[in-house]
Amino acid sequence: MKISGSYTLPVAPERAYQILQDPAILARAMPGCESLEKIGPDEYRMKMKVLLAALSGEFEGKMRIADQAPPTSFRLIVEGSGRIGFLKGDGLLKLAPAATVRVLSAAPSEPPETIVSYEGDAQVGGTMAAVGQRLIDGTSKMMIKKFFDKLASLATDQRDS
Amino acid sequence: MATTTTKTETFVGKRVRRREDPRLITGTATYVEDIQMPGMHYAVILRSPHAAARIRSIKAKQAEAAPGVVCVFTGKDTKGVGVVPCGIAMPDLRVPQHNILATDRVYFVGHPVAVVVARDRYLARDAAELIEVDYDILPAVADPEKALTKGAPAVHPQWPDNIAFTYHQDGGNVDKVFAEADVVVKQRIVSQRLVPMAMETRGVVAEWRGADRQLNLYTSTQIPHLVRTLVAGMLGLEENRTRVIAPEVGGGFGSKLNVYAEEALMGFVSMRIQKPVKWIESRRENFTCTTHGRGHVDYYEIAAKRDGTILGIKLKLIQDVGAYHQLLTPLIPQLSVLMMPGLYNTQNIRADIVGVFTNCVPTDAYRGAGRPEATHGIERMVDILAAELKMDPAQIRLKNFVTKDKFPYATATGLMYDSGDYAAPLKKALDLVGYVKLRQEQADLRKQGKYMGIGISTYGEICAIGPSPATPAGGWESATVKIEPSGKITILTGACPHGQGEETTFAQIAADELGVGLDDILVTRGDTAVVQYGIGTFGSRATAVGGTALYYALQDLKAKIKKFGAMLLESDDVTLVGGQVVCDKTGKAKPLREIAGASYRALKLPPNTEPGLIATRFWEPPNFTFPFGAHIVVTDIDSETGQIKVRRYVAVDDCGNILNPLIVDGQVHGGVAQGLGQALWEQAVYDDNGQLITGELTDYALPRAHLMPWIESHHTCTPSPVNPLGVKGVGEAGTIGCSPAVVNSAVDALSPLGVRHIDMPLTPEKIWKLLAKKN
Amino acid sequence: MIAQKFEYTAPKSLDEALHLLSSGAKPLAGGMSLIPMMKLRLAVPEHLVDLRALKDLNYIREAGGQLHIGATASHYEIESSALLRQKCPLLTETAASIGDVQVRNMGTIGGSVAHADPAADYPAALAALEAKFVLKGAKAERTVSAADFFVDAFSTALQPGEILREVIVPIDDARTGTSYKKMVQPASGFAIVGVAARVRQNAGKVSFVRLGITGLSNHAYRATAAEKALEGKPATPNDIQNAAALVTQGVDANSDLHASADYRRHLAVVHAARAIGTAISRIA
Ligand SMILES: Cc1cc2nc3c(=O)[nH]c(=O)nc-3n(C[C@H](O)[C@H](O)[C@H](O)COP(=O)(O)OP(=O)(O)OC[C@H]3O[C@@H](n4cnc5c(N)ncnc54)[C@H](O)[C@@H]3O)c2cc1C
């Protein structure tokens, strides 16, 4: 399945790049993330618990960051499995200052923004894949949105503090 | 009541209600799941979630220690068990070793990896989750055409080209007619993978009786005797001490015409634990581990003269095999090739089959097995040809049919069509549907921008499978008729019908032959310890072949009854009529009951006659039978949503003599339902990684009762000369005739947009896209 | 298809049920969504509290000029309610379009909206009706609007420990016509897209219109841009078409095996026009 979209974070690209790779922040932003620990350079082990109405599942997996080109892009490789199935994802995240878009209207004092666009491939397998066709697209969008919403609020909290 | 009713009433040809139905519809029938035994254990099978992976290790310690668990077996433990058999032998057939449990590698999602045996199924299921399998995931390929491309992942590393077999057939002079033809039309046509979806999933109960070296195996199968022979072989058991029982079978449609890993596996488990064990397949397993049907990509070419005369047909057939060969896998596309010319008089054909391994569950027989694919192909191509030549699709068919004076007709594919009058059902269907008026209405609707289509399919099929030389196991069938001392009659059929209605039709045949009532007759099937060896029910064969064996056994018995009657009546001139033997001269009669009693009491015997009234016949058919028919479908297409609505469904089927019109209607209805399923809704979809993404009924769209159109079922009757009953078979006719009629109808509706072909299923979105392209 | 072990309680009172829920138990209603998930072990609740044991959650009644529907009213009870047929035919029509007879006999309105399947039928009607949802926790009760209730795919305003007690819908006057149009996903029966329309006319013009859309995106919503476009218009075919064209505005459409995002958007427009047209034709 192809996944793509974009989100605007209320911080400058450098900062956005940094928080997108900050395990402490990621752990808090990822919906259902129970733990995230570093196991190597740019490699993390994580535990997630997904709770969606009646559905629930625990996943254990790894996350790896590659092809780093701060502050404009990096690749994210995720792999997780649990008893309801497994998922694998591989995506490219690109960061661009939002200012280029609003050059005309932006007041100089307006806080900087970064457009994070992502594009990648996700694979779902196991019971989830067989029964969840109807639900995978919607739920993945929702999880991504939740993630960025949380990330945005964490970013602003930090910026304000 | 120990009396036999004698009747002059006859039953053959009447709408006799199905005698098997009361137990089926009141929920009192016994299926595998209903079998309980003292000390019975339950098995749950752990299956691969990956389509291709190396197994690095399997850790079962935790599962073994779980509450209620007796043992866990993996591929290491079952190495001594024989492989899952492929029943087809052909040159260059590549047969991968198909172990009952994976050993070092898994080849498809659902591949069995381990079996957990526990006191109850809940504990077994809980424990299965505790088994840790370390998989090294490998690239997979699920699409047969992709599998044939260079560099595609190899399903079996020893065969990097993924070719499972090839098969070539040539008849006449194809090159010449294609060179001389006025027109050649070509089309790629897909018959998508389908899930047979028996309402009852598979299930096995195995009971090993060590002291007797006896294995009792209850399994939901269409072929208990073949399962016995093959499973006994896999487990190294004595065949006479292996008893296979097919209790009530809740649908098979070809998916239970097989020998499965689980049948041997449960036998193995029961022998190991010395206790009976039960395994019931879940719906999810049924989706991923029971054979699928179809899975063709066909490249057709037809050469014709400008006047519509078909000169020759070429076919390149790509068969999606899946990861292994099951019992008949490589045979199915060969049936398509045999049926390739359909009802048309052409002696020039060329077919090339390539069977392709994919990381999917194997394909095998599914209602129609090879013939729906062939009929879909030829019937689509004839419509495409008609469109190319601007001819009426009915006319082009009438022009090319093998005419009725040509029978028996030898086809270019090596068959001998037994009897036929192909124009008759088409003309009848055209009349019934009001073809001329409909075409007028269509023209009017087109002016209003509305899309209505009329689709014709004229199909033929190979039934009564079949003469032994043409089948992988024997192609004969067996029947025993026993008249008990009380005069009651027991029929043992080797055909193992499982819901098709032979408990009724066979009783009808016997009742008429013997002149008794239906209630005096019991039809028994499905237990190898009770019934003589038999082949099974598939390929529309049970009545045409098994019914004929019964017919001949009844003739033997009638002769013997007459001998006993003659002895008792002390006359040589006797007739068996109305359930009694009557002396032609005196009019004195002896009822069957009395004759049966005398035959067992044996105080006196006719000369050269043994006591008792039992006869067994094994009947070898001299040929297949070839039913045919015409289906016409009228559809209306919602031009905004693309939704197709079937307005009329007219089916005119010719299955030879009809023993019971009610049952024939039922077979046609069920067949059409499954044909509509393929045409409109069903598809087994694997994603690029070999995950079956239509793995539950929330995504796999089965035909439902409320989605069915009214089926107008009619007949013509051309008896078969192959058997004395004159019957041909009707179990698959509906499925075979249906899908091309539906697709032809939709294409006809959209033809003003230049649409020439649409692959199944005809989802509204596909149609909408075609409509949108135009606008 | 074998569920994991779980506890089951048929509570004697709502308080008992809420007490159990606050200690981690999960409500069970018709089981039509929950049980299949449990069989596949996609859901593994340890303790189920059967809300259908509470007879005082099962009612359909009129009070204070509104209709109150208890959470455990089944789809069939709603479909066949004479009161609703007369005073809120949109709900009976919607209920009748759900799944099949067996599902309608077992499934409940509370379970359906609490589950919040993006393709469920009721949410479209309840959005168009601007329904109110009464949520009860161990300590307090609160009422939320449809707009606030449906948060995202399988996500609602319900907090852990809370149950949906009832749904409240208004009684429309005679000048209102309603309709629910749905494209059925043939495997499941759910809506690929469903549109509920509620239209009032006054002096030949549309004076009020509410459109609820389900199936298109992660949760049901009101198509306010389309509503605005139609209000004040005579509702010619053109007016309807122009309004319907706006129902997908700003919506991130979902895509799956059964329908791509483009096709879903198209179906939403088509069904919106049809629902509006039928609703108007039903105005007494
Ligand atoms: C074959 C099939 C076809 C279907 N087709 C359709 C269709 O066409 N359209 C459609 O809309 N739906 C369809 N459904 C879903 C059906 O409508 C379900 O009934 C509904 O989604 C759930 O209701 P339920 O009462 O069965 O809830 P349950 O399955 O018992 O519960 C669902 C969830 O809601 C929670 N819950 C239940 N009641 C409450 C409450 N009062 N307060 C808080 N939480 C609660 C449960 O804990 C659970 O998480 C179909 C279902 C099936 C099996």
mmCIF file of N, CA and C in Angstrom, chain A residues 83 86 88 122-134, chain B residues 49-50 129 137 284 288 687 689 691-696 698-699:
data_model
loop_
_atom_site.group_PDB
_atom_site.id
_atom_site.type_symbol
_atom_site.label_atom_id
_atom_site.label_comp_id
_atom_site.label_asym_id
_atom_site.label_seq_id
_atom_site.Cartn_x
_atom_site.Cartn_y
_atom_site.Cartn_z
ATOM 1 N N ARG A 83 0.662 -10.378 17.559
ATOM 2 C CA ARG A 83 -0.051 -11.592 17.204
ATOM 3 C C ARG A 83 -1.188 -11.356 16.217
ATOM 4 N N PHE A 86 1.684 -8.396 11.085
ATOM 5 C CA PHE A 86 2.934 -7.649 11.072
ATOM 6 C C PHE A 86 2.806 -6.480 10.118
ATOM 7 N N LYS A 88 5.300 -3.526 7.861
ATOM 8 C CA LYS A 88 6.612 -3.038 7.445
ATOM 9 C C LYS A 88 6.373 -1.756 6.691
ATOM 10 N N ALA A 122 3.791 0.746 2.566
ATOM 11 C CA ALA A 122 3.554 0.002 3.795
ATOM 12 C C ALA A 122 3.037 -1.369 3.422
ATOM 13 N N GLN A 123 3.471 -2.335 4.181
ATOM 14 C CA GLN A 123 3.030 -3.705 3.965
ATOM 15 C C GLN A 123 2.384 -4.188 5.231
ATOM 16 N N VAL A 124 1.240 -4.775 5.095
ATOM 17 C CA VAL A 124 0.575 -5.314 6.269
ATOM 18 C C VAL A 124 0.358 -6.794 6.022
ATOM 19 N N GLY A 125 0.557 -7.595 7.039
ATOM 20 C CA GLY A 125 0.374 -9.031 6.843
ATOM 21 C C GLY A 125 -0.301 -9.672 8.034
ATOM 22 N N GLY A 126 -0.629 -10.936 7.888
ATOM 23 C CA GLY A 126 -1.275 -11.668 8.977
ATOM 24 C C GLY A 126 -2.766 -11.392 9.013
ATOM 25 N N THR A 127 -3.370 -11.671 10.161
ATOM 26 C CA THR A 127 -4.827 -11.526 10.290
ATOM 27 C C THR A 127 -5.272 -10.128 9.885
ATOM 28 N N MET A 128 -4.489 -9.156 10.299
ATOM 29 C CA MET A 128 -4.824 -7.767 9.981
ATOM 30 C C MET A 128 -5.031 -7.554 8.500
ATOM 31 N N ALA A 129 -4.150 -8.152 7.699
ATOM 32 C CA ALA A 129 -4.217 -7.933 6.261
ATOM 33 C C ALA A 129 -5.460 -8.577 5.677
ATOM 34 N N ALA A 130 -5.807 -9.730 6.218
ATOM 35 C CA ALA A 130 -6.911 -10.474 5.632
ATOM 36 C C ALA A 130 -8.256 -9.886 6.000
ATOM 37 N N VAL A 131 -8.348 -9.272 7.148
ATOM 38 C CA VAL A 131 -9.662 -8.808 7.574
ATOM 39 C C VAL A 131 -9.775 -7.298 7.566
ATOM 40 N N GLY A 132 -8.657 -6.653 7.416
ATOM 41 C CA GLY A 132 -8.685 -5.217 7.657
ATOM 42 C C GLY A 132 -8.656 -4.353 6.423
ATOM 43 N N GLN A 133 -8.830 -4.962 5.235
ATOM 44 C CA GLN A 133 -8.716 -4.199 4.001
ATOM 45 C C GLN A 133 -9.481 -2.888 4.025
ATOM 46 N N ARG A 134 -10.698 -3.000 4.519
ATOM 47 C CA ARG A 134 -11.600 -1.871 4.549
ATOM 48 C C ARG A 134 -11.083 -0.771 5.477
ATOM 49 N N PRO B 49 2.437 -16.707 8.382
ATOM 50 C CA PRO B 49 1.846 -15.429 7.985
ATOM 51 C C PRO B 49 2.565 -14.851 6.765
ATOM 52 N N HIS B 50 3.628 -15.501 6.334
ATOM 53 C CA HIS B 50 4.428 -14.986 5.214
ATOM 54 C C HIS B 50 4.246 -15.858 3.984
ATOM 55 N N GLU B 129 -0.262 -19.616 19.992
ATOM 56 C CA GLU B 129 0.326 -18.278 20.000
ATOM 57 C C GLU B 129 1.678 -18.226 20.695
ATOM 58 N N ILE B 137 12.386 -13.634 6.075
ATOM 59 C CA ILE B 137 11.396 -13.359 5.020
ATOM 60 C C ILE B 137 12.063 -13.187 3.660
ATOM 61 N N ARG B 284 -11.025 -18.599 8.120
ATOM 62 C CA ARG B 284 -9.792 -17.957 7.667
ATOM 63 C C ARG B 284 -8.846 -18.973 7.044
ATOM 64 N N THR B 288 -7.301 -19.466 3.128
ATOM 65 C CA THR B 288 -5.879 -19.447 2.783
ATOM 66 C C THR B 288 -5.284 -20.823 2.512
ATOM 67 N N ASP B 687 -1.921 -9.523 -2.547
ATOM 68 C CA ASP B 687 -1.139 -8.324 -2.851
ATOM 69 C C ASP B 687 0.243 -8.733 -3.343
ATOM 70 N N ASN B 689 2.953 -8.918 -2.083
ATOM 71 C CA ASN B 689 3.777 -9.698 -1.169
ATOM 72 C C ASN B 689 3.177 -11.047 -0.855
ATOM 73 N N GLN B 691 0.125 -11.617 0.322
ATOM 74 C CA GLN B 691 -0.893 -11.631 1.375
ATOM 75 C C GLN B 691 -2.261 -11.702 0.713
ATOM 76 N N LEU B 692 -3.085 -12.636 1.177
ATOM 77 C CA LEU B 692 -4.443 -12.724 0.632
ATOM 78 C C LEU B 692 -5.269 -11.619 1.289
ATOM 79 N N ILE B 693 -5.581 -10.589 0.520
ATOM 80 C CA ILE B 693 -6.249 -9.440 1.152
ATOM 81 C C ILE B 693 -7.768 -9.548 1.089
ATOM 82 N N THR B 694 -8.272 -10.558 0.426
ATOM 83 C CA THR B 694 -9.709 -10.826 0.551
ATOM 84 C C THR B 694 -9.846 -12.100 1.360
ATOM 85 N N GLY B 695 -9.411 -12.030 2.589
ATOM 86 C CA GLY B 695 -9.277 -13.233 3.396
ATOM 87 C C GLY B 695 -10.421 -13.477 4.360
ATOM 88 N N GLU B 696 -11.470 -12.685 4.261
ATOM 89 C CA GLU B 696 -12.634 -12.913 5.108
ATOM 90 C C GLU B 696 -13.868 -12.532 4.310
ATOM 91 N N THR B 698 -15.940 -10.366 4.888
ATOM 92 C CA THR B 698 -16.236 -8.936 4.831
ATOM 93 C C THR B 698 -15.653 -8.315 3.563
ATOM 94 N N ASP B 699 -14.690 -8.996 2.958
ATOM 95 C CA ASP B 699 -14.073 -8.444 1.756
ATOM 96 C C ASP B 699 -14.251 -9.330 0.535
#
